[in-house]
Amino acid sequence: SYNDRQHFFVRDAWLVPLINSATSVLSGLVVFSVLGHLAHERGEAVEDVAAQGPGLAFVVYPEALALFPGANFFAIMFFLMLLCLGVDSAFALAETSLTCVSDFGLFPWLQMGPRAALYCLLCFFAGLLFVTRGGLLWLDLFDTYATAFALFVAAALECIGATWIYGSDRLARDIVGMAPSFAGPLSALLVHLKYVVPAILIIVLGFAFYDKTTLDFPQWAIGVGWTLSFVPILPIVAVLARHFASRCQRMTPPTSAPEIALGQLKDISQSGRAVQVT
């Protein structure tokens, strides 16, 4: 984290999920109220009007907005909102990726500005795939495979790494050291992070895996989808392998300098040459 060590992160830990959940509830109310109004105007059931993915944002919602008074204003505001959401998501993705690249010391000869420009250029060319004739199919494939599976795996590994590998006791000391005024149930929090949350994530991951095996995609598309699912996990595996390799290297006892000196001294004395020890 780039926050100050005394930053009161407990407040952020409460605010972020509360704001996220409240936003989801508000979005659900807005979406289904608009879908209900559109279904009432059409004389159809809500499930017949509802759509998923891009169809909801670019087909159903504009049609519903066209029925509002001052439809042009609301249409402009709606698509401006979509633009802001896209730019905000791009900021978060770019910041996370560039932070990882910087922390691992990759491309040290590139400053942050050119590095960010190169990253954005690569993302631009990768995004051209979604504006081709089969762009909606590729979007559906990426949305189905590339996010949920890897997200559950990363979250479960994060909990396991923090509580089992790093240690729940060390994590508790860090929490108390960074937030001395925290008076919450620390033991209950650690139990949830150590047992409950990984168990729930593994169960949800199993359901997600089952859902992926029942999708109606061509075989080549399913292969591409599973490749997309495992690609985000590869950096985690690489970091774990690097960490364990460095630990094994530190645990291997090196040949000490006195032993080397004594061996060289024995060889030299046997050859009858003069020896100067420094």
Coordinates of C-alpha atoms in Angstrom, one line a residue:
S1 CA 0.0 0.0 0.0
Y2 CA 1.1 3.5 -0.7
N3 CA -0.8 4.9 2.2
D4 CA 0.9 6.3 5.3
R5 CA 1.7 3.7 7.9
Q6 CA -0.7 5.4 10.4
H7 CA -3.5 5.7 7.8
F8 CA -6.7 4.5 9.5
F9 CA -7.5 1.8 7.0
V10 CA -10.3 0.4 9.2
R11 CA -12.6 3.2 8.0
D12 CA -11.7 2.4 4.4
A13 CA -12.4 -1.3 5.0
W14 CA -15.9 -0.4 6.1
L15 CA -16.6 2.4 3.6
V16 CA -15.5 0.6 0.4
P17 CA -17.8 -2.5 0.8
L18 CA -20.7 -0.4 2.1
I19 CA -20.5 2.1 -0.8
N20 CA -20.1 -0.8 -3.3
S21 CA -23.1 -2.7 -2.0
A22 CA -25.2 0.5 -1.8
T23 CA -24.3 1.2 -5.4
S24 CA -25.3 -2.3 -6.5
V25 CA -28.6 -2.0 -4.7
L26 CA -29.3 1.5 -6.3
S27 CA -28.3 0.1 -9.7
G28 CA -30.6 -2.8 -9.3
L29 CA -33.5 -0.5 -8.4
V30 CA -32.9 1.8 -11.3
V31 CA -32.4 -1.1 -13.9
F32 CA -35.5 -3.1 -12.9
S33 CA -37.7 -0.1 -12.5
V34 CA -36.8 1.0 -16.0
L35 CA -37.3 -2.6 -17.3
G36 CA -40.6 -2.8 -15.5
H37 CA -41.8 0.5 -17.1
L38 CA -40.7 -0.8 -20.5
A39 CA -42.5 -4.1 -20.0
H40 CA -45.6 -2.2 -19.0
E41 CA -45.5 -0.1 -22.1
R42 CA -45.0 -3.1 -24.4
G43 CA -47.5 -5.3 -22.5
E44 CA -44.9 -8.0 -22.0
A45 CA -43.4 -9.8 -19.0
V46 CA -40.1 -8.4 -17.5
E47 CA -38.2 -11.5 -18.4
D48 CA -39.1 -11.1 -22.0
V49 CA -37.8 -7.5 -22.0
A50 CA -34.6 -8.0 -19.9
A51 CA -31.3 -8.6 -21.7
Q52 CA -27.8 -9.3 -20.6
G53 CA -24.4 -7.8 -21.5
P54 CA -24.2 -5.0 -24.1
G55 CA -27.9 -5.5 -25.1
L56 CA -29.0 -4.0 -21.8
A57 CA -26.9 -0.9 -22.0
F58 CA -27.1 -0.2 -25.8
V59 CA -30.5 -1.6 -26.8
V60 CA -33.0 -1.9 -24.0
Y61 CA -32.0 1.1 -21.9
P62 CA -31.9 3.6 -24.8
E63 CA -35.3 2.3 -25.9
A64 CA -36.6 2.9 -22.4
L65 CA -35.0 6.4 -22.2
A66 CA -36.8 7.3 -25.5
L67 CA -40.1 7.1 -23.6
F68 CA -39.1 9.6 -21.0
P69 CA -39.9 13.3 -21.1
G70 CA -36.8 15.1 -22.2
A71 CA -35.4 11.9 -23.7
N72 CA -32.5 13.6 -25.4
F73 CA -31.1 15.0 -22.2
F74 CA -31.4 11.7 -20.4
A75 CA -29.8 9.9 -23.3
I76 CA -26.8 12.2 -23.3
M77 CA -26.4 11.8 -19.5
F78 CA -26.7 8.0 -19.8
F79 CA -24.0 7.6 -22.4
L80 CA -21.8 10.2 -20.6
M81 CA -22.2 8.0 -17.5
L82 CA -21.1 4.9 -19.5
L83 CA -18.1 6.9 -20.7
C84 CA -17.1 7.9 -17.2
L85 CA -17.5 4.3 -15.9
G86 CA -15.3 3.0 -18.7
V87 CA -12.6 5.6 -18.1
D88 CA -12.7 5.0 -14.4
S89 CA -12.3 1.3 -14.9
A90 CA -9.4 1.9 -17.3
F91 CA -7.7 4.1 -14.6
A92 CA -8.0 1.3 -12.0
L93 CA -6.7 -1.4 -14.4
A94 CA -3.8 0.7 -15.6
E95 CA -2.8 1.8 -12.1
T96 CA -2.9 -1.8 -10.8
S97 CA -0.9 -3.2 -13.7
L98 CA 1.7 -0.4 -13.7
T99 CA 2.1 -0.7 -9.9
C100 CA 2.9 -4.4 -10.2
V101 CA 5.4 -3.7 -13.0
S102 CA 7.1 -1.0 -10.9
D103 CA 7.2 -3.1 -7.7
F104 CA 8.9 -6.0 -9.5
G105 CA 11.4 -3.7 -11.2
L106 CA 10.5 -4.6 -14.7
F107 CA 11.6 -2.2 -17.5
P108 CA 13.7 0.0 -15.2
W109 CA 15.0 1.9 -18.2
L110 CA 11.4 3.3 -18.8
Q111 CA 10.1 6.2 -16.8
M112 CA 6.5 6.1 -15.5
G113 CA 5.2 8.4 -18.2
P114 CA 6.4 6.4 -21.3
R115 CA 5.6 3.2 -19.5
A116 CA 2.0 4.2 -19.0
A117 CA 1.8 5.4 -22.6
L118 CA 3.1 2.1 -23.8
Y119 CA 0.6 0.2 -21.6
C120 CA -2.3 2.3 -22.9
L121 CA -1.2 1.8 -26.5
L122 CA -1.0 -2.0 -26.1
C123 CA -4.5 -2.0 -24.5
F124 CA -5.8 0.1 -27.4
F125 CA -4.6 -2.4 -30.0
A126 CA -5.9 -5.3 -27.9
G127 CA -9.3 -3.6 -27.6
L128 CA -9.6 -3.4 -31.4
L129 CA -10.6 -7.1 -31.3
F130 CA -14.0 -6.1 -29.7
V131 CA -14.9 -3.7 -32.6
T132 CA -14.6 -6.3 -35.3
R133 CA -17.5 -8.1 -36.9
G134 CA -17.3 -10.8 -34.2
G135 CA -16.6 -8.3 -31.4
L136 CA -19.7 -9.1 -29.4
L137 CA -18.9 -12.8 -29.4
W138 CA -15.4 -12.1 -28.2
L139 CA -16.8 -9.7 -25.5
D140 CA -19.1 -12.5 -24.4
L141 CA -16.2 -15.0 -24.3
F142 CA -13.9 -12.6 -22.3
D143 CA -16.7 -11.7 -19.9
T144 CA -17.6 -15.3 -19.3
Y145 CA -14.1 -16.7 -18.8
A146 CA -11.5 -14.0 -18.2
T147 CA -12.9 -12.4 -15.0
A148 CA -14.9 -14.5 -12.5
F149 CA -12.7 -17.7 -12.4
A150 CA -9.4 -15.8 -11.9
L151 CA -11.0 -13.4 -9.5
F152 CA -12.1 -16.2 -7.1
V153 CA -8.8 -17.9 -7.3
A154 CA -6.8 -14.7 -6.6
A155 CA -9.1 -13.8 -3.7
A156 CA -8.8 -17.3 -2.1
L157 CA -5.0 -17.3 -2.6
E158 CA -4.8 -13.8 -1.0
C159 CA -6.6 -15.0 2.1
I160 CA -4.5 -18.2 2.3
G161 CA -1.3 -16.3 1.8
A162 CA -2.1 -13.6 4.4
T163 CA -3.3 -15.9 7.1
W164 CA -1.6 -19.3 6.5
I165 CA 1.8 -18.4 4.9
Y166 CA 2.4 -14.9 6.3
G167 CA 0.7 -15.9 9.5
S168 CA -2.5 -14.8 11.3
D169 CA -0.5 -13.7 14.4
R170 CA 1.8 -11.5 12.3
L171 CA -1.2 -10.1 10.5
A172 CA -2.8 -9.3 13.8
R173 CA 0.3 -7.5 15.1
D174 CA 0.4 -5.5 11.8
I175 CA -3.3 -4.5 12.2
V176 CA -2.7 -3.4 15.8
G177 CA 0.5 -1.6 14.9
M178 CA -1.1 0.4 12.1
A179 CA -4.4 1.0 13.8
P180 CA -3.9 1.2 17.6
S181 CA -7.4 2.6 18.2
F182 CA -9.0 -0.4 16.5
A183 CA -11.2 -2.1 19.1
G184 CA -13.0 -4.6 16.8
P185 CA -13.2 -8.4 17.2
L186 CA -9.8 -9.1 15.8
S187 CA -9.9 -12.8 16.6
A188 CA -13.2 -13.2 14.8
L189 CA -11.8 -11.3 11.8
L190 CA -8.8 -13.6 11.6
V191 CA -11.0 -16.7 11.9
H192 CA -13.1 -15.5 9.0
L193 CA -10.1 -14.7 6.9
K194 CA -8.4 -18.0 7.7
Y195 CA -11.3 -20.4 7.4
V196 CA -14.7 -19.0 6.4
V197 CA -13.7 -16.7 3.5
P198 CA -11.5 -19.3 1.7
A199 CA -14.1 -22.0 2.1
I200 CA -16.9 -19.8 0.7
L201 CA -14.6 -18.7 -2.2
I202 CA -13.7 -22.4 -3.0
I203 CA -17.4 -23.4 -3.0
V204 CA -18.3 -20.4 -5.3
L205 CA -15.3 -21.3 -7.5
G206 CA -16.7 -24.9 -7.8
F207 CA -20.1 -23.5 -8.9
A208 CA -18.4 -21.1 -11.4
F209 CA -16.3 -24.1 -12.8
Y210 CA -19.6 -26.1 -13.2
D211 CA -21.3 -23.2 -15.0
K212 CA -18.3 -22.8 -17.4
T213 CA -18.6 -26.5 -18.4
T214 CA -22.3 -26.1 -19.4
L215 CA -21.9 -23.1 -21.7
D216 CA -22.9 -23.4 -25.4
F217 CA -19.6 -22.3 -27.1
P218 CA -17.7 -24.1 -29.8
Q219 CA -14.9 -26.3 -28.7
W220 CA -12.1 -24.0 -29.9
A221 CA -13.8 -21.1 -28.1
I222 CA -14.0 -23.1 -24.9
G223 CA -10.3 -23.8 -25.2
V224 CA -9.6 -20.1 -25.7
G225 CA -11.8 -19.3 -22.7
W226 CA -10.0 -21.6 -20.3
T227 CA -6.7 -20.2 -21.5
L228 CA -8.0 -16.7 -20.7
S229 CA -9.1 -18.0 -17.3
F230 CA -5.6 -19.3 -16.4
V231 CA -3.6 -16.4 -17.9
P232 CA -4.3 -14.0 -15.0
I233 CA -3.2 -16.7 -12.5
L234 CA 0.2 -17.2 -14.1
P235 CA 1.8 -14.1 -12.5
I236 CA 0.7 -15.5 -9.1
V237 CA 2.3 -18.8 -9.8
A238 CA 5.5 -17.1 -11.1
V239 CA 5.7 -14.9 -7.9
L240 CA 5.2 -18.0 -5.7
A241 CA 7.9 -19.9 -7.6
R242 CA 10.3 -17.0 -7.4
H243 CA 9.6 -16.7 -3.6
F244 CA 10.2 -20.3 -2.8
A245 CA 13.2 -20.5 -5.1
S246 CA 14.8 -17.6 -3.2
R247 CA 14.0 -19.1 0.1
C248 CA 15.5 -22.5 -0.9
Q249 CA 18.6 -20.6 -2.1
R250 CA 18.9 -18.8 1.3
M251 CA 18.4 -22.1 3.2
T252 CA 21.3 -23.8 1.2
P253 CA 24.5 -23.4 3.3
P254 CA 27.2 -21.9 1.1
T255 CA 30.8 -23.1 1.2
S256 CA 32.5 -20.9 3.8
A257 CA 35.5 -18.8 3.0
P258 CA 37.8 -20.5 5.7
E259 CA 37.1 -23.9 4.2
I260 CA 38.1 -22.6 0.8
A261 CA 41.3 -21.0 2.2
L262 CA 42.3 -24.2 4.1
G263 CA 41.8 -26.3 1.0
Q264 CA 43.9 -23.9 -1.1
L265 CA 46.5 -23.8 1.6
K266 CA 46.7 -27.7 1.7
D267 CA 47.1 -27.8 -2.1
I268 CA 49.8 -25.2 -2.1
S269 CA 51.7 -26.7 0.8
Q270 CA 51.7 -30.0 -1.0
S271 CA 53.2 -28.4 -4.1
G272 CA 56.0 -26.8 -2.0
R273 CA 55.2 -23.2 -3.0
A274 CA 55.4 -20.3 -0.6
V275 CA 52.1 -19.2 0.9
Q276 CA 51.1 -15.7 1.9
V277 CA 47.9 -15.5 4.0
T278 CA 46.1 -12.2 4.1

